[in-house]
Short mmCIF file of C-alpha atoms and ligand atoms in Angstrom, two decimals:
data_model
loop_
_atom_site.label_atom_id
_atom_site.label_comp_id
_atom_site.label_asym_id
_atom_site.label_seq_id
_atom_site.Cartn_x
_atom_site.Cartn_y
_atom_site.Cartn_z
CA UNK X 1 20.77 33.08 -12.31
CA UNK X 2 18.85 36.28 -11.09
CA UNK X 3 20.21 38.47 -9.15
CA UNK X 4 19.51 38.89 -6.37
CA UNK X 5 19.41 41.61 -3.20
CA UNK X 6 17.88 40.28 0.05
CA UNK X 7 17.94 41.46 3.89
CA UNK X 8 18.41 38.64 6.28
CA UNK X 9 18.56 39.24 10.54
CA UNK X 10 18.85 37.58 13.76
CA UNK X 11 18.86 39.57 16.88
CA UNK X 12 18.59 43.45 15.52
CA UNK X 13 21.68 42.63 12.98
CA UNK X 14 20.58 42.89 9.57
CA UNK X 15 22.48 42.34 6.35
CA UNK X 16 21.93 42.81 3.07
CA UNK X 17 23.30 40.71 0.38
CA UNK X 18 23.30 42.02 -2.98
CA UNK X 19 24.99 39.25 -5.37
CA UNK X 20 24.88 41.17 -8.46
CA UNK X 21 28.55 43.58 -6.56
CA UNK X 22 29.66 39.46 -4.90
CA UNK X 23 33.50 38.51 -6.91
CA UNK X 24 33.22 35.26 -5.52
CA UNK X 25 36.59 36.18 -3.57
CA UNK X 26 35.39 33.54 -0.77
CA UNK X 27 36.54 36.24 2.05
CA UNK X 28 33.17 35.34 4.14
CA UNK X 29 33.06 30.96 3.14
CA UNK X 30 36.30 30.64 4.51
CA UNK X 31 36.61 33.30 7.11
CA UNK X 32 33.44 32.71 8.49
CA UNK X 33 31.98 28.99 7.51
CA UNK X 34 29.65 28.86 10.63
CA UNK X 35 27.59 31.87 8.89
CA UNK X 36 28.06 32.03 4.95
CA UNK X 37 28.25 28.82 3.62
CA UNK X 38 27.07 28.26 0.41
CA UNK X 39 25.96 24.52 0.48
CA UNK X 40 23.48 25.30 3.29
CA UNK X 41 21.18 22.17 4.79
CA UNK X 42 18.35 22.41 2.89
CA UNK X 43 15.60 25.82 3.68
CA UNK X 44 19.06 27.15 5.53
CA UNK X 45 19.52 30.14 3.19
CA UNK X 46 23.24 30.84 3.00
CA UNK X 47 23.34 33.36 5.49
CA UNK X 48 22.84 32.27 8.77
CA UNK X 49 22.86 34.64 10.64
CA UNK X 50 22.98 32.45 13.94
CA UNK X 51 26.14 31.25 13.27
CA UNK X 52 27.98 33.45 15.01
CA UNK X 53 27.94 36.70 17.35
CA UNK X 54 26.70 40.01 15.84
CA UNK X 55 30.19 40.88 16.66
CA UNK X 56 31.79 39.13 15.05
CA UNK X 57 29.50 39.04 12.10
CA UNK X 58 29.70 42.65 11.35
CA UNK X 59 33.69 42.07 11.41
CA UNK X 60 33.72 39.60 8.52
CA UNK X 61 31.29 41.95 6.70
CA UNK X 62 33.59 44.50 6.96
CA UNK X 63 36.12 42.15 5.56
CA UNK X 64 34.04 41.51 1.80
CA UNK X 65 36.45 43.74 -0.91
CA UNK X 66 32.80 44.83 -2.86
CA UNK X 67 30.07 45.80 0.01
CA UNK X 68 27.91 42.34 -2.08
CA UNK X 69 27.37 41.47 2.19
CA UNK X 70 27.27 44.56 4.30
CA UNK X 71 25.61 46.05 7.59
CA UNK X 72 22.33 47.56 7.50
CA UNK X 73 22.20 50.22 9.80
S1 SF4 P 101 33.48 38.34 0.95
FE1 SF4 P 101 31.97 39.43 -0.74
S2 SF4 P 101 32.52 39.16 -2.26
FE2 SF4 P 101 33.35 37.92 -1.93
S3 SF4 P 101 32.69 36.26 -1.30
FE3 SF4 P 101 31.56 37.13 0.25
S4 SF4 P 101 30.34 38.15 -0.30
FE4 SF4 P 101 31.58 37.30 -2.44
#
């Protein structure tokens, strides 16, 4: 599977996803499944920043141990 390096953006918040850094710990999908969903409906990306308010997303992103997901300043 090719490595993905992508930025998702919503409401002024940008989250970078770098698949090569992911350890598959599942902190994000268990902690905030309304945003991080490995089985999204078709045409919806696995990270959907509309699923929670900005502060909650930032808090969850900061819980990623490898920085595979990170907030872009
Ligand atoms: S929290 Fe980070 S390392 Fe863990 S599954 Fe999510 S993106 Fe991957």
